[in-house]
Coordinates of C-alpha atoms in Angstrom, one line a residue:
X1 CA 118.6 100.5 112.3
X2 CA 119.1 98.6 109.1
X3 CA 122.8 98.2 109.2
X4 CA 122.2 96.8 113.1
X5 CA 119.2 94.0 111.7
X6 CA 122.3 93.5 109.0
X7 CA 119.0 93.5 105.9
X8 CA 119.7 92.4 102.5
X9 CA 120.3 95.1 99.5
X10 CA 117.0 94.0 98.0
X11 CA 114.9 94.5 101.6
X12 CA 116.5 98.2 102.2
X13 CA 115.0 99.2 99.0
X14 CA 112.0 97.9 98.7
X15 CA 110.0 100.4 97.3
X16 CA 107.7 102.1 100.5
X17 CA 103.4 101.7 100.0
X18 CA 102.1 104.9 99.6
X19 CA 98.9 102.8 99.5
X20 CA 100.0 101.9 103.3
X21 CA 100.7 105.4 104.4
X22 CA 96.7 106.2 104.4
X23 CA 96.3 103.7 106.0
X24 CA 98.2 104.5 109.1
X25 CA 97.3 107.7 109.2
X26 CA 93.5 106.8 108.7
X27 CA 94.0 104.8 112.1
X28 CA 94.3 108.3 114.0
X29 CA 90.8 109.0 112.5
X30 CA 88.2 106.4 113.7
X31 CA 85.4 108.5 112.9
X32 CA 86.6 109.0 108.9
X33 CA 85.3 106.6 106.1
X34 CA 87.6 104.8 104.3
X35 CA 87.5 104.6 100.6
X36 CA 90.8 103.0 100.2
X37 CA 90.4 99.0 100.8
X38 CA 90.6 97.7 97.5
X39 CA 88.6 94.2 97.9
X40 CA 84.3 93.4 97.5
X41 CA 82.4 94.9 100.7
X42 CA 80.6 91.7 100.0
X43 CA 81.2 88.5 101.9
X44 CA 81.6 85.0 100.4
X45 CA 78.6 83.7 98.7
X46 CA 77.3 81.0 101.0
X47 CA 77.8 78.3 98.4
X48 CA 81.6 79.1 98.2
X49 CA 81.9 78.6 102.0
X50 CA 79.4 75.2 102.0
X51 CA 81.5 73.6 99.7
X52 CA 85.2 74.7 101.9
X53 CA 83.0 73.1 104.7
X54 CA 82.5 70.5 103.0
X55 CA 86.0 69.5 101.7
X56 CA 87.3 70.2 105.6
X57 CA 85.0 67.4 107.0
X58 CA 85.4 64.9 104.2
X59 CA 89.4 65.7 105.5
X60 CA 90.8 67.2 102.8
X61 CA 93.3 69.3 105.2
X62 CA 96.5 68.2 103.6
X63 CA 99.1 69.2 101.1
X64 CA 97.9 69.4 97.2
X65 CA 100.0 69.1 94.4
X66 CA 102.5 72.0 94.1
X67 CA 100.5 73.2 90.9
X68 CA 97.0 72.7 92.3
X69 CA 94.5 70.2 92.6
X70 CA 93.4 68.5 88.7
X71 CA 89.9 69.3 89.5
X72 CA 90.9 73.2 89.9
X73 CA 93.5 73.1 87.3
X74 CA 90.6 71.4 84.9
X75 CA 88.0 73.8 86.1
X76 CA 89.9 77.1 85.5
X77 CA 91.2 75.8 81.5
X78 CA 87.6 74.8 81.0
X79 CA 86.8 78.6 81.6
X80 CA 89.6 79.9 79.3
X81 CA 88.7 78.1 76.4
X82 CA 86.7 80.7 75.0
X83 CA 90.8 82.2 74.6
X84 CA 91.7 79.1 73.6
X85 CA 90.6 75.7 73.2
X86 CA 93.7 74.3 73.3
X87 CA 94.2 75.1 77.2
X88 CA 94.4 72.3 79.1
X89 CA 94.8 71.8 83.1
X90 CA 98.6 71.4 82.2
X91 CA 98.3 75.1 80.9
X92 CA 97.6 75.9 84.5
X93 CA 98.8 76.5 88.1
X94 CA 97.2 77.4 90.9
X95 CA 98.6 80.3 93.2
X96 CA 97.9 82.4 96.2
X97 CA 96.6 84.7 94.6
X98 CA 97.2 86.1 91.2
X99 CA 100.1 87.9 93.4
X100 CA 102.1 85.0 93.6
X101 CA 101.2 83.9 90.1
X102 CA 103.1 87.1 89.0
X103 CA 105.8 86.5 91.3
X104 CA 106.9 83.4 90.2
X105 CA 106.6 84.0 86.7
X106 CA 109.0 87.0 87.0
X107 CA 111.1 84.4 88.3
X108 CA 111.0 82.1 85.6
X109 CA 111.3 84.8 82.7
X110 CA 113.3 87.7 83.9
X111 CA 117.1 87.9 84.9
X112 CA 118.6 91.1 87.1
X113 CA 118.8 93.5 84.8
X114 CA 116.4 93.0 82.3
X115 CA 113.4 95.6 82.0
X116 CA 109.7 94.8 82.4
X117 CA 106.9 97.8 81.1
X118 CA 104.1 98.4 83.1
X119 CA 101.3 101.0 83.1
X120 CA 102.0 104.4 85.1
X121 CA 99.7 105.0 86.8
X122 CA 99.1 101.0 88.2
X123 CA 99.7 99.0 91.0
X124 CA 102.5 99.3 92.9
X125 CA 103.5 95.6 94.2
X126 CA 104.5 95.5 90.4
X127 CA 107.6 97.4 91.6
X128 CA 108.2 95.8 94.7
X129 CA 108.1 92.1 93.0
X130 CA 110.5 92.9 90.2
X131 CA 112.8 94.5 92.7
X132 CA 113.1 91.1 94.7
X133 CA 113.9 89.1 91.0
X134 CA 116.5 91.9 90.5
X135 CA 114.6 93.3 87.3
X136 CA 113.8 96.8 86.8
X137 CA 110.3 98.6 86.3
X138 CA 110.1 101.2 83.3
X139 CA 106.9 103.0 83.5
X140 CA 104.5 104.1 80.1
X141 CA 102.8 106.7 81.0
X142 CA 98.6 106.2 80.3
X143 CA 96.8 109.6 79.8
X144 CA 93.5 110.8 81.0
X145 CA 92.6 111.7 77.4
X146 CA 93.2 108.2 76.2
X147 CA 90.6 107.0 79.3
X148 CA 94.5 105.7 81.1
X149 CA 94.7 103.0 78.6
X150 CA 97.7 102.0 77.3
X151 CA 98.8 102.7 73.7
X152 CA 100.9 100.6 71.9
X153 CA 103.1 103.5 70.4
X154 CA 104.0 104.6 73.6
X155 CA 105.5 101.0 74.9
X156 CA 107.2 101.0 71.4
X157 CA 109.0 104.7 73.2
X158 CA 109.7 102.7 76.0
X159 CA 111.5 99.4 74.7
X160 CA 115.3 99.1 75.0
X161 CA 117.7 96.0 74.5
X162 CA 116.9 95.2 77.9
X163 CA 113.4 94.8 77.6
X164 CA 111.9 91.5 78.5
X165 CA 108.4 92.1 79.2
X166 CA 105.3 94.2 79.2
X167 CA 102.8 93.7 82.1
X168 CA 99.2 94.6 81.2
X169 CA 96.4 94.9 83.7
X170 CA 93.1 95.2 82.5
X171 CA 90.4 96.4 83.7
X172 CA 93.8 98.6 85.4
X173 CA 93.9 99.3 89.3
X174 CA 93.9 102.2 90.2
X175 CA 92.4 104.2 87.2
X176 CA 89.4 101.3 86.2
X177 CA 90.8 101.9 82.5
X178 CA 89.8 98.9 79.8
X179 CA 91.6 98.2 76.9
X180 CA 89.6 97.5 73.6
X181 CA 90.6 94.8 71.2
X182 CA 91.9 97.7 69.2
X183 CA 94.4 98.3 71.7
X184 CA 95.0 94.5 72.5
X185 CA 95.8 94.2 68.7
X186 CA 98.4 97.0 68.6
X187 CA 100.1 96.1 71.9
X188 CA 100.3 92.0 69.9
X189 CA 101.9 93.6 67.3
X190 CA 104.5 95.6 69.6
X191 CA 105.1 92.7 71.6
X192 CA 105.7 90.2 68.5
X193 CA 107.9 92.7 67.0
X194 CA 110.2 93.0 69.8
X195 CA 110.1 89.5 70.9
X196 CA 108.8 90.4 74.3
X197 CA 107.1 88.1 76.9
X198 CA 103.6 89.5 78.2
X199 CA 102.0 89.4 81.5
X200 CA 98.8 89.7 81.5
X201 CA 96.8 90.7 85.0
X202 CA 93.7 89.9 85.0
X203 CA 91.7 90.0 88.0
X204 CA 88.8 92.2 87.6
X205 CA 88.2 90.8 84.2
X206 CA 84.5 90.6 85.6
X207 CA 83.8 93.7 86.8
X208 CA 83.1 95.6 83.7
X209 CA 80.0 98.3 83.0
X210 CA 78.0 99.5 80.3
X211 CA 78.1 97.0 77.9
X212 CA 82.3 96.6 77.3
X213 CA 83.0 92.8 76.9
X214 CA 86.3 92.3 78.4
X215 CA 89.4 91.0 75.6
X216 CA 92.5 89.5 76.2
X217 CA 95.9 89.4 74.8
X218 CA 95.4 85.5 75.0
X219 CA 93.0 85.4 72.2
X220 CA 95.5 86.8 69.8
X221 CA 97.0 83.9 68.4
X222 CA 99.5 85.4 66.8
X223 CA 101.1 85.9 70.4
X224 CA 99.8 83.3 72.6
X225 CA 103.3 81.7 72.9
X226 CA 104.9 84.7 74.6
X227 CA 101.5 85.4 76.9
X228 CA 100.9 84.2 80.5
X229 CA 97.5 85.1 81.9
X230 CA 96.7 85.6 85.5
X231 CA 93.8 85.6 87.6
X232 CA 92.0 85.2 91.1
X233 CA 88.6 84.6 93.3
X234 CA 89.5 87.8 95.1
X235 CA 87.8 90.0 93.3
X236 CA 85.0 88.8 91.4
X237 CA 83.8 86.4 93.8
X238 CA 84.7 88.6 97.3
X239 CA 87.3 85.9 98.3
X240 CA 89.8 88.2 99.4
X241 CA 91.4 86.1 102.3
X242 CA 91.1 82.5 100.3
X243 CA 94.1 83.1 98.6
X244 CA 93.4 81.7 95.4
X245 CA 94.5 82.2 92.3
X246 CA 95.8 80.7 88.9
X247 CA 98.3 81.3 86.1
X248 CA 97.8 80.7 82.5
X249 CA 101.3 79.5 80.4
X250 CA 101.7 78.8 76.6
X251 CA 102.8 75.8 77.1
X252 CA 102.6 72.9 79.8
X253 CA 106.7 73.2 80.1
X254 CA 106.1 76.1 82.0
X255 CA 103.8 75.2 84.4
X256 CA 106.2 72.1 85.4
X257 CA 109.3 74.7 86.0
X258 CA 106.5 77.0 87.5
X259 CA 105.5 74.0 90.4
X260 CA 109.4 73.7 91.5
X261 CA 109.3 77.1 92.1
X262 CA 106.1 77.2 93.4
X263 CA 107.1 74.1 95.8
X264 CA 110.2 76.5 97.6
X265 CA 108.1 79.6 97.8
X266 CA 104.7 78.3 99.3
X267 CA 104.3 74.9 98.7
X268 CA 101.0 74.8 97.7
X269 CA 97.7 76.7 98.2
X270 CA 95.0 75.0 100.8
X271 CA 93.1 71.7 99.6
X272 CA 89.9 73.1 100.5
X273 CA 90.0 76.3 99.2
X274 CA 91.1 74.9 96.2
X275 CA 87.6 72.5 96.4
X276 CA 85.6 76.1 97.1
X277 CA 87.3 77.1 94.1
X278 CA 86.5 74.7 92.5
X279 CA 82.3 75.6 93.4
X280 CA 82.9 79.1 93.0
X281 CA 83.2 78.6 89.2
X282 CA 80.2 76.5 88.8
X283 CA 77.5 79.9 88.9
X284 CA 78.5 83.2 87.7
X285 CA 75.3 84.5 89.0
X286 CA 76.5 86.0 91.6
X287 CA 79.3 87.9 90.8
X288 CA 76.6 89.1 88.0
X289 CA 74.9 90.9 91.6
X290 CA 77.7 92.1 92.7
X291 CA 78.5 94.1 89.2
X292 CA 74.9 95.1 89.1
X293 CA 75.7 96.8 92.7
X294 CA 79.1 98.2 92.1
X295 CA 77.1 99.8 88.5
X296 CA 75.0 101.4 91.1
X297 CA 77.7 102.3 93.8
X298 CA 80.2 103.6 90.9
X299 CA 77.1 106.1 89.9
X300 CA 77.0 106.9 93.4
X301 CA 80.3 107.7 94.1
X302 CA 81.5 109.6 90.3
X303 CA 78.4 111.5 89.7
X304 CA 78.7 112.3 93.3
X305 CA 82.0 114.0 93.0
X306 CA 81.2 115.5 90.0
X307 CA 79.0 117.4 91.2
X308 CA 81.6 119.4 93.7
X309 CA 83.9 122.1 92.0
X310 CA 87.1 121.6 91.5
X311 CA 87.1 118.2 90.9
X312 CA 86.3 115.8 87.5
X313 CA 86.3 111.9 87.2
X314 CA 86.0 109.8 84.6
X315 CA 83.4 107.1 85.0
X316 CA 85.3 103.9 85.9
X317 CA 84.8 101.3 82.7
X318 CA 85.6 98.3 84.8
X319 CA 87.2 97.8 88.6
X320 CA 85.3 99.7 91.5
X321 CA 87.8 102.2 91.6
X322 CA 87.5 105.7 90.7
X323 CA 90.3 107.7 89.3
X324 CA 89.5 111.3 90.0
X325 CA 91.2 114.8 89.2
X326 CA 91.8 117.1 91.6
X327 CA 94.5 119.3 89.6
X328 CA 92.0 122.4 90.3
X329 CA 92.9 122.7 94.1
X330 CA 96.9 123.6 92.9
X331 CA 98.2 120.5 95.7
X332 CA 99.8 117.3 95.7
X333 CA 97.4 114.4 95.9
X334 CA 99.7 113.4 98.7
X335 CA 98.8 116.5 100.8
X336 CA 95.2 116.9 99.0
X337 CA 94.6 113.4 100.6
X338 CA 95.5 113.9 104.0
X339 CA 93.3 117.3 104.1
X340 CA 90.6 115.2 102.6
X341 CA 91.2 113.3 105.6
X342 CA 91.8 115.5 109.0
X343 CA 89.4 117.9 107.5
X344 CA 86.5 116.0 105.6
X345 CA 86.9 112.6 107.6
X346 CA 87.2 110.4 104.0
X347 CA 90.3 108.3 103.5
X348 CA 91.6 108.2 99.9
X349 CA 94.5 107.1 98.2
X350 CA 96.9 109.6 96.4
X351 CA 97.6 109.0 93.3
X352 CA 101.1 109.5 93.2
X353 CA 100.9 105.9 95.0
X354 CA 100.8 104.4 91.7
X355 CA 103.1 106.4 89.9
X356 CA 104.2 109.9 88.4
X357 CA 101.4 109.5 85.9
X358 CA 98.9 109.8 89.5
X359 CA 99.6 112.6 90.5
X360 CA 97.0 115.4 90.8
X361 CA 94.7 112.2 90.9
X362 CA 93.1 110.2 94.3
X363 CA 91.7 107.2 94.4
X364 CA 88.4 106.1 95.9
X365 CA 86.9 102.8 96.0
X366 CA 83.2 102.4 95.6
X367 CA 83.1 99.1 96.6
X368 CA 81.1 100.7 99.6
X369 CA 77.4 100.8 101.1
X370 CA 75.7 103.2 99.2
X371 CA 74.9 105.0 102.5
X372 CA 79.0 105.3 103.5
X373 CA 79.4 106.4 99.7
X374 CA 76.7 109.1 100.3
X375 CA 78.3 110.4 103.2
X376 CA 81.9 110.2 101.7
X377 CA 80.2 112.8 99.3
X378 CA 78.5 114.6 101.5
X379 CA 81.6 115.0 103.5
X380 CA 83.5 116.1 100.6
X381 CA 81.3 118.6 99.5
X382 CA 81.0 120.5 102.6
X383 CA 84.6 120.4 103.1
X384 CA 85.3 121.8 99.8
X385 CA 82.9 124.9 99.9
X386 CA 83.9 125.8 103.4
X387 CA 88.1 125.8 102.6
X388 CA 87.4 126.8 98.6
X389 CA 84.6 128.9 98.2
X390 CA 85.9 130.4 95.4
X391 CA 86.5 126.9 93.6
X392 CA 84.3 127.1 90.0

């Protein structure tokens, strides 16, 4: 089939969605709950959409600036300058999504060839946007034991001459790991050693629980020329399908490089969005009630698991994902996952999805009703001491 569409190299191998897998199965299974869409159950709060309702009948419906409107741009550096007050709206470009953010600055900094470090377990577009610059993806494996986080000796094990880059994603999809300022620190001192660029993902850098204050490689100055920072609405304000996002550079050169690409890719991301964007940072109140539910929800969901034999989870320090173990049952998360499925009716992600580090792991998202999360365990539960009665 391929050889008759006559495909590119780089579209025969791009890497397959294990993520994507569940959910075509799951559409054979109506009935089963799905615990796999990683995005707020919430919808947008209403003054995000009043102020995109706005912008659309005052008529702004036209292009934008390849790297976003100044207002956003403005808005999004005034947020980062407790990182650094030195950011300016020329630090900044706004993307759809912090997807594209990524995308474009792997085009900017690495060459086919070169070698960019990213967590194993994480998520797996990483792979799949490297592959389409030509670069190549050399996972660090994170350990349960170390909560998943990365450790800065083990990223040391990884680095060759043909490493240009580490990507960090924190708090991490899938494992909801969050790495310390200790851990920022000794990752700095890897990264400055080895002259390495770093890209730093952070979208869920508001979803954090019990206290942890999120901390970024940005506010290291020692390496704040070699970091790019990236972020979107998507998560902490349940904008999902606006499309926005923004990336951080060092220095305003970048951004300017960053727009021509930007300008052949996708142009530009919609004017009013970019004005409900622009609202959306004006309260943080209620991403504050979403956390406060997902806190709730994540209890829900872990404790709830916990609870059934065989299995052990971690509780999530940020995200709204939970990481669990299922290494007691002696299967692949790949076939634990589909059994969870035809048998339990609960669609989860394997973690061998996100790398060899996942498996023996699933994925659930609690960014649920706390009724569906209920029944999820419920349905799990049952499952489990009807097929594994001996299970301790």
């Amino acid at each position: 089939m391929a050889e008759a569409l006559r495909i590119s190299e780089r579209a025969l191998n791009y890497p397959p969605s294990g993520i994507r897998k569940m959910f075509d199965l799951a559409v054979q299974h109506p009935e089963a709950i799905k615990l796999t869409v990683g995005e707020p159950n919430f919808d947008t709060p209403d003054y995000i959409k009043e102020a995109a309702k706005k912008a659309l009948d005052e008529g702004q419906t036209h292009y934008a600036p390849n790297a976003g409107t100044p207002e956003l741009r403005e808005a999004v550096a005034s947020k980062y300058k407790s990182y650094w007050e030195g950011y300016t709206k020329d630090h900044v470009i706004v993307t759809v999504g912090a997807m594209e953010g990524l995308m474009l600055s792997m085009m900017l900094l690495l060459n086919p060839g070169d070698e960019l470090l990213v967590p194993d377990p994480c998520f797996p577009n990483y792979y799949g946007q490297a592959a389409i610059v030509g670069a190549r993806v050399v996972p660090v494996p994170t350990y349960e034991e170390h909560e998943y986080r990365m450790q800065a000796r083990d990223i040391e094990k990884a680095i060759t001459p043909s490493t240009r880059a580490i990507l960090l994603n924190s708090p991490c999809n899938p494992t909801g790991a969050v790495l310390t300022k200790e851990d920022i620190l000794a990752i700095a001192g890897i990264a400055k050693k080895h002259d390495l660029w770093v890209l730093s993902d952070e979208p869920y850098d508001c979803i954090i629980y019990d206290g942890m204050k999120p901390f970024s490689i940005a506010q290291v100055p020692e390496v704040r020329d070699r970091v790019f920072v990236y972020n979107s609405f998507s998560k902490a304000y349940a904008m999902t399908g606006w499309r926005v996002g923004y990336l951080l550079a060092p220095d305003p050169a970048y951004i300017k490089k960053l727009a021509q690409l930007q300008e052949g890719v996708a142009s530009c991301v919609s004017t009013f969005s970019q004005a409900a964007a622009v609202e959306a940072l004006r309260s943080t109140s209620c991403v504050e009630k979403m956390v406060e539910d997902y806190t709730r929800r994540r209890d829900i969901l872990i404790d709830g698991i916990n609870a059934i034999p065989g299995f052990s989870c971690k509780k999530s320090a940020g995200s709204f994902y939970a990481f669990v173990n299922i290494k007691a049952f002696g299967k692949s998360s790949q076939e634990f996952a589909e059994e969870l499925l035809e048998q339990a009716g609960v669609v989860v992600v394997p973690g061998s999805a996100f790398g060899a580090m996942g498996e023996g792991y699933l994925r659930l998202v609690f960014a649920n009703s706390d009724e569906n999360l209920k029944e999820a365990v419920r349905r799990i539960g049952d499952y489990v001491a009807r097929a594994y009665p001996d299970m301790k």
